Short mmCIF file of C-alpha atoms in Angstrom, two decimals:
data_model
loop_
_atom_site.label_atom_id
_atom_site.label_comp_id
_atom_site.label_asym_id
_atom_site.label_seq_id
_atom_site.Cartn_x
_atom_site.Cartn_y
_atom_site.Cartn_z
CA MET A 1 -0.93 17.12 76.77
CA ARG A 2 -2.25 13.31 78.15
CA ARG A 3 -5.77 12.32 79.66
CA ASN A 4 -5.88 11.20 83.18
CA ARG A 5 -9.00 8.73 82.26
CA ASN A 6 -9.11 6.19 79.52
CA VAL A 7 -13.15 6.71 78.37
CA LYS A 8 -13.12 8.75 75.30
CA ILE A 9 -15.23 11.83 74.39
CA VAL A 10 -16.60 12.76 70.85
CA ALA A 11 -17.99 16.22 70.10
CA THR A 12 -19.48 17.20 67.48
CA LEU A 13 -18.51 20.90 65.73
CA GLY A 14 -21.59 22.73 64.43
CA PRO A 15 -22.87 26.51 64.32
CA ALA A 16 -22.12 26.90 67.93
CA SER A 17 -19.28 24.66 67.84
CA SER A 18 -17.52 26.38 64.14
CA ASP A 19 -14.39 29.03 64.91
CA ARG A 20 -11.30 28.07 66.18
CA GLU A 21 -11.09 29.62 69.79
CA THR A 22 -13.64 27.10 70.48
CA ILE A 23 -12.61 24.13 68.80
CA LYS A 24 -9.74 24.71 70.44
CA ALA A 25 -11.01 24.87 74.02
CA LEU A 26 -13.24 21.95 73.69
CA HIS A 27 -9.73 20.03 73.11
CA GLU A 28 -8.38 21.40 75.96
CA ALA A 29 -11.52 20.58 78.37
CA GLY A 30 -11.04 17.35 76.84
CA ALA A 31 -12.49 15.93 73.36
CA ASP A 32 -10.14 13.64 72.17
CA VAL A 33 -12.11 13.57 68.77
CA PHE A 34 -14.38 15.75 66.76
CA ARG A 35 -17.98 14.84 64.42
CA LEU A 36 -18.05 16.21 61.16
CA ASN A 37 -22.13 15.48 60.77
CA MET A 38 -22.52 15.79 56.57
CA SER A 39 -26.59 16.28 56.84
CA HIS A 40 -25.86 19.38 58.44
CA GLY A 41 -23.38 22.47 56.08
CA SER A 42 -21.89 23.04 53.06
CA HIS A 43 -18.27 20.47 51.93
CA GLU A 44 -17.02 24.62 52.39
CA ASP A 45 -17.98 24.16 55.44
CA VAL A 46 -16.54 20.86 56.35
CA ALA A 47 -13.20 21.23 54.93
CA LYS A 48 -13.39 24.90 57.30
CA ARG A 49 -14.28 23.22 59.93
CA HIS A 50 -10.67 20.10 59.19
CA ALA A 51 -8.09 22.79 58.62
CA ILE A 52 -9.10 24.29 61.89
CA ILE A 53 -9.12 21.48 63.84
CA ARG A 54 -5.88 20.25 61.85
CA GLU A 55 -4.93 23.48 62.82
CA VAL A 56 -4.63 22.76 66.51
CA GLU A 57 -3.67 19.72 66.44
CA HIS A 58 -0.42 21.09 65.37
CA GLU A 59 -0.54 23.51 68.08
CA ILE A 60 -1.48 20.93 70.71
CA GLY A 61 1.03 18.23 69.28
CA ARG A 62 -1.41 15.43 70.05
CA PRO A 63 -3.14 13.27 67.34
CA ILE A 64 -6.61 14.53 66.92
CA GLY A 65 -9.72 11.88 65.40
CA ILE A 66 -12.26 13.77 62.94
CA LEU A 67 -15.33 10.93 62.17
CA ALA A 68 -17.92 12.19 58.80
CA ASP A 69 -20.56 10.75 60.16
CA LEU A 70 -22.05 10.70 56.60
CA GLN A 71 -26.32 11.84 57.00
CA GLY A 72 -27.87 8.31 55.21
CA PRO A 73 -30.82 8.09 53.37
CA LYS A 74 -33.90 9.96 54.70
CA LEU A 75 -37.35 8.79 54.23
CA ARG A 76 -40.29 12.09 54.18
CA VAL A 77 -43.66 12.61 53.62
CA GLY A 78 -44.34 14.76 51.29
CA THR A 79 -45.53 18.38 51.45
CA PHE A 80 -49.70 19.83 52.84
CA GLY A 81 -51.89 22.25 50.36
CA ALA A 82 -53.64 23.62 53.74
CA GLY A 83 -50.79 23.21 56.62
CA PRO A 84 -50.27 20.86 59.19
CA VAL A 85 -53.46 18.50 59.98
CA MET A 86 -53.92 16.73 63.12
CA LEU A 87 -54.81 13.19 62.96
CA GLU A 88 -57.29 12.09 65.59
CA GLU A 89 -57.05 8.20 66.53
CA GLY A 90 -58.91 5.72 64.88
CA ALA A 91 -59.20 7.66 61.38
CA PRO A 92 -58.15 6.35 57.83
CA PHE A 93 -54.38 7.87 57.01
CA ARG A 94 -53.74 6.79 53.57
CA LEU A 95 -49.28 7.14 52.26
CA ASP A 96 -49.12 7.36 47.84
CA LEU A 97 -46.96 8.58 45.09
CA ASP A 98 -48.93 10.86 43.92
CA GLU A 99 -47.51 14.71 43.62
CA ALA A 100 -50.97 16.85 44.54
CA PRO A 101 -50.06 18.71 48.17
CA GLY A 102 -51.48 16.96 50.57
CA ASP A 103 -54.82 17.33 53.23
CA ALA A 104 -55.66 15.78 56.58
CA THR A 105 -57.04 11.65 54.30
CA ARG A 106 -53.66 11.79 52.88
CA VAL A 107 -49.94 13.07 51.73
CA ARG A 108 -47.30 11.89 49.33
CA LEU A 109 -44.72 9.63 50.29
CA PRO A 110 -42.28 10.16 47.18
CA HIS A 111 -40.84 6.41 48.77
CA PRO A 112 -41.60 3.32 45.81
CA GLU A 113 -39.58 1.00 47.93
CA ILE A 114 -40.89 1.91 51.04
CA PHE A 115 -44.19 0.13 49.73
CA LYS A 116 -42.74 -2.75 47.71
CA ALA A 117 -41.87 -3.58 51.33
CA LEU A 118 -44.50 -3.27 53.11
CA GLU A 119 -47.36 -5.70 54.32
CA PRO A 120 -50.51 -5.22 55.98
CA GLY A 121 -49.86 -5.32 59.65
CA SER A 122 -46.78 -2.78 59.61
CA THR A 123 -46.14 -0.37 61.30
CA LEU A 124 -45.09 2.78 59.80
CA LEU A 125 -43.66 5.87 62.55
CA VAL A 126 -43.42 9.49 62.03
CA ASN A 127 -41.91 12.63 63.29
CA ASP A 128 -39.67 10.66 65.05
CA GLY A 129 -42.41 8.14 67.09
CA LYS A 130 -45.22 10.74 68.18
CA ILE A 131 -47.64 9.60 65.27
CA ARG A 132 -47.49 5.73 64.90
CA LEU A 133 -49.77 4.92 61.76
CA LYS A 134 -50.41 0.89 61.20
CA VAL A 135 -51.08 -0.59 57.62
CA ILE A 136 -53.91 -2.37 56.91
CA ALA A 137 -53.75 -2.08 53.06
CA CYS A 138 -51.12 -1.21 50.31
CA ASP A 139 -49.34 -2.48 46.77
CA GLU A 140 -46.44 -0.61 45.21
CA ALA A 141 -47.66 2.65 44.44
CA HIS A 142 -49.68 3.37 48.43
CA ALA A 143 -50.05 2.14 51.76
CA GLN A 144 -53.84 2.28 53.89
CA CYS A 145 -53.22 3.19 56.89
CA GLU A 146 -55.31 3.82 60.82
CA VAL A 147 -54.26 6.55 62.77
CA VAL A 148 -52.72 4.40 66.23
CA VAL A 149 -51.48 7.75 67.68
CA GLY A 150 -52.78 10.64 66.49
CA GLY A 151 -50.61 13.78 66.53
CA GLU A 152 -50.15 16.52 64.92
CA ILE A 153 -48.15 16.11 60.67
CA SER A 154 -46.98 18.82 58.68
CA ASP A 155 -44.35 19.33 55.80
CA ARG A 156 -41.62 16.92 55.18
CA LYS A 157 -41.74 15.47 57.98
CA GLY A 158 -39.31 11.62 58.75
CA VAL A 159 -40.99 8.65 58.18
CA ASN A 160 -39.18 5.59 60.29
CA VAL A 161 -40.71 1.74 59.36
CA PRO A 162 -39.32 -0.14 62.10
CA ASP A 163 -40.74 -4.41 61.49
CA VAL A 164 -39.45 -4.08 58.18
CA VAL A 165 -35.92 -4.53 56.75
CA LEU A 166 -36.32 -1.83 53.23
CA PRO A 167 -35.26 -2.67 50.46
CA VAL A 168 -32.93 0.83 50.64
CA ALA A 169 -29.25 1.22 50.68
CA ALA A 170 -27.56 2.40 53.40
CA LEU A 171 -25.82 5.01 50.55
CA SER A 172 -27.72 7.39 49.39
CA GLU A 173 -25.83 9.66 45.99
CA LYS A 174 -25.32 11.96 48.74
CA ASP A 175 -23.19 9.58 50.12
CA ARG A 176 -21.18 9.11 48.20
CA ALA A 177 -20.83 12.36 46.83
CA ASP A 178 -19.95 12.80 50.62
CA LEU A 179 -17.65 9.93 51.41
CA GLU A 180 -15.70 10.96 48.65
CA PHE A 181 -14.94 14.07 49.49
CA VAL A 182 -14.13 14.14 53.17
CA CYS A 183 -12.18 11.06 52.52
CA ASN A 184 -10.50 13.26 50.08
CA LEU A 185 -10.42 15.48 52.23
CA GLY A 186 -8.22 13.45 55.51
CA VAL A 187 -10.74 12.46 57.85
CA ASP A 188 -10.05 8.97 59.54
CA TRP A 189 -13.81 7.15 60.54
CA LEU A 190 -16.85 7.93 58.42
CA GLY A 191 -20.30 7.19 60.61
CA LEU A 192 -21.96 4.59 58.43
CA SER A 193 -25.82 5.43 58.85
CA PHE A 194 -29.78 3.02 57.65
CA VAL A 195 -26.88 -0.17 58.72
CA GLN A 196 -29.55 -3.05 58.13
CA ARG A 197 -26.80 -5.62 57.18
CA ALA A 198 -22.96 -6.54 56.81
CA ALA A 199 -23.39 -5.51 53.47
CA ASP A 200 -24.06 -2.49 53.71
CA VAL A 201 -20.47 -1.89 55.85
CA GLU A 202 -18.65 -3.67 53.27
CA GLU A 203 -20.23 -0.97 50.73
CA ALA A 204 -18.80 1.67 52.58
CA VAL A 205 -15.76 -0.21 53.27
CA ALA A 206 -14.81 -0.43 49.68
CA LEU A 207 -15.60 2.55 48.94
CA ALA A 208 -13.17 4.41 51.51
CA LYS A 209 -10.74 2.03 49.79
CA GLY A 210 -9.43 1.79 53.37
CA ARG A 211 -8.57 6.42 53.91
CA ALA A 212 -10.67 5.90 56.57
CA LEU A 213 -12.06 3.31 59.38
CA VAL A 214 -15.39 2.26 59.09
CA LEU A 215 -17.61 3.03 61.43
CA ALA A 216 -21.49 1.65 61.73
CA LYS A 217 -23.95 3.24 63.29
CA ILE A 218 -26.87 0.89 65.16
CA GLU A 219 -30.53 2.52 65.29
CA LYS A 220 -32.02 -0.16 63.07
CA PRO A 221 -33.90 -2.65 64.36
CA ALA A 222 -32.32 -5.20 61.55
CA ALA A 223 -29.54 -3.94 62.28
CA LEU A 224 -29.99 -6.24 65.28
CA LYS A 225 -30.33 -9.11 64.32
CA ASP A 226 -26.92 -9.13 61.65
CA LEU A 227 -24.83 -7.55 64.93
CA ASP A 228 -22.55 -9.80 64.86
CA ALA A 229 -21.65 -10.74 61.30
CA ILE A 230 -22.25 -6.26 61.08
CA ILE A 231 -19.75 -5.54 64.59
CA GLU A 232 -16.95 -8.40 62.40
CA VAL A 233 -16.74 -6.74 58.63
CA SER A 234 -16.90 -2.98 60.57
CA ASP A 235 -14.12 -1.31 62.19
CA GLY A 236 -15.91 0.60 64.88
CA ILE A 237 -19.70 0.45 66.42
CA MET A 238 -21.68 3.86 67.28
CA VAL A 239 -25.04 3.74 69.61
CA ALA A 240 -27.47 5.72 68.28
CA ARG A 241 -29.62 5.73 70.42
CA GLY A 242 -32.22 8.14 69.35
CA ASP A 243 -32.71 6.62 66.27
CA LEU A 244 -33.19 3.01 68.16
CA GLY A 245 -35.79 4.58 70.84
CA VAL A 246 -38.10 5.31 68.28
CA GLU A 247 -38.41 2.64 66.93
CA LEU A 248 -38.55 0.39 69.53
CA PRO A 249 -39.51 0.56 73.02
CA VAL A 250 -36.56 2.54 74.95
CA SER A 251 -37.10 0.62 77.82
CA THR A 252 -35.53 -1.63 75.31
CA VAL A 253 -32.47 0.38 74.15
CA PRO A 254 -30.62 0.50 78.11
CA PRO A 255 -30.11 -3.28 77.63
CA LEU A 256 -29.06 -3.12 74.04
CA GLN A 257 -26.81 -0.31 74.53
CA LYS A 258 -24.42 -3.24 76.59
CA ARG A 259 -25.05 -5.90 74.79
CA ILE A 260 -23.57 -4.25 71.88
CA VAL A 261 -20.72 -2.57 74.13
CA ARG A 262 -20.31 -6.27 75.23
CA ARG A 263 -20.07 -7.63 71.70
CA CYS A 264 -17.86 -4.77 70.40
CA ARG A 265 -15.44 -5.51 74.19
CA ALA A 266 -15.02 -9.37 72.83
CA ALA A 267 -14.34 -8.46 69.25
CA GLY A 268 -11.93 -5.20 70.61
CA LYS A 269 -13.74 -3.17 68.02
CA PRO A 270 -13.93 0.15 69.44
CA VAL A 271 -17.86 1.46 70.44
CA ILE A 272 -19.07 4.82 71.10
CA VAL A 273 -22.16 5.41 72.79
CA ALA A 274 -24.51 8.33 71.40
CA THR A 275 -27.35 10.29 71.93
CA GLN A 276 -29.45 13.25 74.03
CA MET A 277 -26.07 12.44 76.89
CA LEU A 278 -26.72 16.41 78.06
CA GLU A 279 -28.91 16.56 76.39
CA SER A 280 -30.61 19.21 78.95
CA MET A 281 -27.34 21.03 77.88
CA ILE A 282 -27.98 21.96 74.91
CA GLU A 283 -30.04 25.36 76.65
CA SER A 284 -28.30 25.35 80.78
CA PRO A 285 -25.07 25.53 82.35
CA VAL A 286 -24.74 21.63 84.17
CA PRO A 287 -27.04 18.53 83.10
CA THR A 288 -29.09 16.63 85.06
CA ARG A 289 -28.59 14.12 87.51
CA ALA A 290 -30.01 11.85 84.92
CA GLU A 291 -28.66 12.66 82.14
CA VAL A 292 -24.96 12.27 84.80
CA SER A 293 -25.74 9.26 85.25
CA ASP A 294 -26.35 7.99 81.57
CA VAL A 295 -23.04 9.19 80.67
CA ALA A 296 -21.15 7.35 83.83
CA GLN A 297 -22.80 3.67 83.03
CA ALA A 298 -21.49 3.84 79.34
CA ILE A 299 -18.76 4.60 80.72
CA TYR A 300 -19.12 1.31 83.68
CA GLU A 301 -19.66 -0.70 80.87
CA GLY A 302 -16.38 -0.32 79.36
CA ALA A 303 -16.85 2.04 75.92
CA ASP A 304 -14.67 3.23 74.10
CA ALA A 305 -15.87 6.47 73.88
CA VAL A 306 -18.63 9.14 74.29
CA MET A 307 -20.19 11.28 72.42
CA LEU A 308 -21.81 14.13 72.64
CA SER A 309 -24.45 16.18 69.46
CA ALA A 310 -26.69 19.37 69.57
CA GLU A 311 -24.77 19.66 73.24
CA SER A 312 -21.20 20.28 71.36
CA ALA A 313 -22.64 21.37 68.16
CA ALA A 314 -25.60 24.35 68.10
CA GLY A 315 -26.53 25.13 72.66
CA SER A 316 -25.33 27.25 74.33
CA TYR A 317 -22.76 25.46 76.98
CA PRO A 318 -20.52 24.10 74.57
CA VAL A 319 -17.13 23.38 76.48
CA GLU A 320 -19.58 23.51 79.51
CA ALA A 321 -20.26 19.46 78.70
CA VAL A 322 -17.61 18.86 76.96
CA THR A 323 -15.97 20.05 80.75
CA THR A 324 -18.90 17.80 82.59
CA MET A 325 -18.26 14.69 80.28
CA ASN A 326 -14.61 15.25 81.44
CA ALA A 327 -15.25 15.38 84.97
CA VAL A 328 -18.38 13.01 84.76
CA ALA A 329 -15.75 9.85 83.25
CA LEU A 330 -12.52 11.14 85.89
CA ALA A 331 -15.63 10.10 89.11
CA VAL A 332 -16.53 6.91 87.29
CA GLU A 333 -12.76 5.71 86.83
CA SER A 334 -11.65 6.35 90.33
CA ASP A 335 -14.54 4.96 91.95
CA PRO A 336 -13.13 0.90 92.86
CA THR A 337 -16.27 -0.66 91.99
CA TRP A 338 -15.46 0.33 87.82
CA ARG A 339 -12.35 -1.41 88.57
CA GLU A 340 -14.35 -4.43 89.10
CA ILE A 341 -16.93 -4.13 86.68
CA ILE A 342 -14.42 -3.84 84.02
CA SER A 343 -12.25 -6.79 85.75
CA ARG A 344 -15.04 -8.64 85.83
CA SER A 345 -15.71 -7.68 82.29
CA ARG A 346 -12.42 -9.54 80.21
CA THR A 347 -13.21 -11.84 77.98
CA ALA A 348 -10.86 -14.02 76.97
CA SER A 349 -7.88 -13.21 74.54
CA GLY A 350 -8.31 -15.57 72.31
CA ASP A 351 -4.95 -17.99 71.23
CA ALA A 352 -2.81 -16.09 68.60
CA VAL A 353 0.65 -15.36 69.49
CA ALA A 354 -0.56 -11.80 69.17
CA THR A 355 -3.04 -11.58 71.58
CA ALA A 356 -1.69 -13.65 74.00
CA ILE A 357 1.77 -10.82 74.57
CA THR A 358 -0.71 -8.42 75.03
CA ALA A 359 -2.73 -10.69 77.63
CA ALA A 360 0.19 -11.36 79.10
CA ALA A 361 1.75 -7.62 79.09
CA ARG A 362 -1.62 -6.71 81.06
CA GLU A 363 -0.85 -9.31 83.80
CA VAL A 364 2.85 -7.88 84.83
CA ALA A 365 1.44 -4.19 84.39
CA GLU A 366 -0.17 -4.92 86.74
CA THR A 367 1.20 -6.85 89.02
CA THR A 368 4.82 -4.55 89.46
CA ASP A 369 4.94 -1.99 89.60
CA VAL A 370 4.88 -1.30 86.06
CA LYS A 371 4.03 3.22 85.35
CA ALA A 372 2.49 2.29 81.09
CA ILE A 373 2.69 -0.38 78.39
CA CYS A 374 4.28 0.45 75.30
CA CYS A 375 2.99 -1.36 72.14
CA PHE A 376 3.90 -0.37 68.20
CA THR A 377 1.82 -0.23 66.48
CA HIS A 378 1.72 0.15 62.09
CA SER A 379 -1.81 -0.54 61.30
CA GLY A 380 -3.40 -0.09 64.68
CA ALA A 381 -4.30 -4.16 65.38
CA THR A 382 -1.78 -4.03 68.56
CA ALA A 383 -2.52 -1.15 70.43
CA LEU A 384 -6.82 -2.54 69.04
CA LEU A 385 -5.56 -6.24 71.57
CA MET A 386 -4.02 -3.60 74.01
CA ALA A 387 -7.00 -1.73 74.67
CA ARG A 388 -9.24 -4.39 74.05
CA GLU A 389 -7.81 -5.72 77.16
CA ARG A 390 -8.75 -2.96 79.49
CA PRO A 391 -5.63 -2.06 82.01
CA PHE A 392 -5.02 -0.24 84.23
CA VAL A 393 -2.38 0.70 83.39
CA PRO A 394 -1.65 4.29 80.75
CA ILE A 395 -1.35 1.98 77.30
CA LEU A 396 0.64 4.03 74.72
CA ALA A 397 0.48 4.28 71.02
CA LEU A 398 3.82 4.23 69.70
CA THR A 399 3.63 4.36 65.57
CA PRO A 400 5.82 6.38 63.08
CA PHE A 401 2.34 6.81 60.81
CA ARG A 402 0.00 10.07 62.43
CA ALA A 403 -2.90 8.25 59.82
CA THR A 404 -2.98 5.37 62.52
CA ALA A 405 -2.71 7.59 65.76
CA ARG A 406 -5.38 9.38 64.41
CA LYS A 407 -7.38 7.17 64.37
CA LEU A 408 -6.94 4.89 67.68
CA ALA A 409 -7.73 8.86 69.43
CA LEU A 410 -11.24 7.22 69.26
CA VAL A 411 -9.98 3.62 70.89
CA TRP A 412 -10.08 3.09 75.40
CA GLY A 413 -6.66 3.67 76.74
CA LEU A 414 -4.86 5.27 74.07
CA HIS A 415 -2.66 7.81 74.63
CA CYS A 416 -1.18 7.64 71.35
CA ALA A 417 2.46 9.51 69.34
CA VAL A 418 3.82 9.57 66.23
CA THR A 419 7.85 9.10 66.92
CA GLU A 420 10.35 7.38 64.58
CA GLU A 421 10.25 4.84 61.79
CA VAL A 422 13.13 2.37 64.69
CA GLU A 423 14.50 -0.81 61.98
CA ARG A 424 15.82 -2.55 65.73
CA PHE A 425 14.00 -3.92 69.45
CA LYS A 426 16.48 -1.63 71.11
CA LEU A 427 16.16 1.18 69.29
CA ALA A 428 11.52 1.35 69.55
CA VAL A 429 11.97 0.68 73.54
CA VAL A 430 14.24 3.51 74.17
CA SER A 431 12.23 5.58 71.59
CA ALA A 432 9.10 4.04 74.49
CA ALA A 433 11.71 5.33 76.59
CA ARG A 434 11.45 8.69 76.00
CA VAL A 435 7.85 9.42 75.32
CA ALA A 436 6.78 7.50 78.77
CA LEU A 437 9.11 10.74 80.12
CA HIS A 438 8.61 13.36 78.01
CA ASP A 439 4.45 12.89 78.13
CA GLY A 440 5.16 12.15 82.06
CA PHE A 441 3.75 9.63 82.31
CA ALA A 442 7.53 7.75 84.16
CA THR A 443 10.63 9.27 85.40
CA GLU A 444 13.63 7.28 84.88
CA ALA A 445 13.76 5.27 88.39
CA ASP A 446 10.95 4.33 86.42
CA PHE A 447 9.79 0.08 84.34
CA ILE A 448 7.65 0.24 80.97
CA VAL A 449 6.13 -3.40 80.06
CA VAL A 450 6.97 -2.61 75.53
CA THR A 451 5.84 -4.92 73.45
CA ALA A 452 6.80 -5.56 68.96
CA GLY A 453 7.05 -7.39 66.53
CA VAL A 454 9.72 -9.08 65.02
CA PRO A 455 10.83 -9.12 62.55
CA PHE A 456 10.95 -4.52 62.85
CA ASN A 457 8.05 -2.54 60.92
CA VAL A 458 5.40 -5.82 59.64
CA PRO A 459 2.11 -5.97 59.85
CA GLY A 460 0.15 -8.36 62.67
CA THR A 461 4.03 -10.25 63.70
CA THR A 462 3.39 -8.99 67.57
CA ASN A 463 5.97 -11.94 69.42
CA ILE A 464 8.01 -10.13 71.77
CA LEU A 465 7.59 -8.34 75.32
CA ARG A 466 9.40 -6.70 77.84
CA VAL A 467 10.00 -4.80 81.07
CA ALA A 468 12.56 -2.06 80.21
CA PRO A 469 13.33 0.97 82.60
CA CYS A 470 12.73 4.13 81.37
CA ASP A 471 16.38 5.48 82.10
CA VAL A 472 17.63 6.02 78.38
CA ARG A 473 21.55 4.78 79.65
CA LYS A 474 20.30 1.66 81.12
CA ILE A 475 18.60 0.53 77.45
CA TYR A 476 22.02 1.07 76.43
CA ALA A 477 24.23 -0.64 78.45
CA GLY A 478 22.19 -4.03 78.77
CA GLU A 479 20.40 -4.55 75.68
CA PRO A 480 22.15 -6.26 73.46
CA GLU A 481 22.66 -5.12 69.33
#
């Protein structure tokens, strides 16, 4: 099975999509990567979904990526003795460490680390930003606030602190246990929530120990101040627009999305655009026109992947949502304007030999009648460099390691295939031609571009490029030993 598009689709699994039939249908409809949300379900549930994905992968014969999204620390108020209360604009309201049930004047906030970081004038957002509080006075055990935007508050509603860098680790004890579990299970990517600084990512990378790649979720304003450093230490980035839109004015989210995608593309790091992309399809079989435009915009920007959350995890139309996203991608990528935008948004490739080879491969492929670019990769680095070029011909990422192929399933434009280990460049070219023929990218009359490194099987040595025929007999006849 091959995709006729470059952008990848990430589908979240949940109550509406946990059985084998639905998971297979989601993949056939266009899902390239499945997201396991560690905020919901037990380890047993996660293991069952993971096993089904691998069964479907084996049946389909195509690598499938799995992203385990860690919950991150959740900041929540306590409980109210008499049920929900209404907070009126201008009224005083106190947050403290007192374990007594809350009322219309106060409630417990069991997070002393927040009080230590607050200052008079700081903003607190409750219940996804529906309630806004301004800190008037505070110490290490309480915050006396004024209600700026009122509303109903009830038990255990979430709290956001947009304008303060909190002394809170991105990994809670639950996250650490979840990380170890899913790494041992065999996921390909870890989604790291609550990232505020590059050090948060470095901690997760150290704990993963190379068993999975770490994808930093940009959802906190503090992360934007350290964005370049976070991108540098991360293996990938997710633009988590839901929390960004809570903690920042919603009008700032679209330009931030564009900026983050551009920075990731320049760095050659995969980037996912996520949250509420087809939100209405949780309950409706068709999306709104605005949602379709939102998905299209991410594709025009050159994002590596677009993601479905509740639409595929808990909605009534999970397969239809993936089908719709796939259709939007096909329509956008057939638009000449898309080609113009992608071409103009490419960045300089740098002066390393490997980047020069991949840039040359794109130039050769786009100025001749070459059907595909085939790159051999062990760690995935060469394939990432090739995807960074955003060529308009298919990229075949060939690797002897299934784990590498699964990780690369998230990356723009890559058709991943697991091949046998080869020791000579001639055999690499033969292997590339066979994959191109078998997977329908070329015929024996066509040509492909092949990139690899000599000496072979040494990571980071991409230094050779050849335009080769797909007719294996001609390769053997014309290539010296």
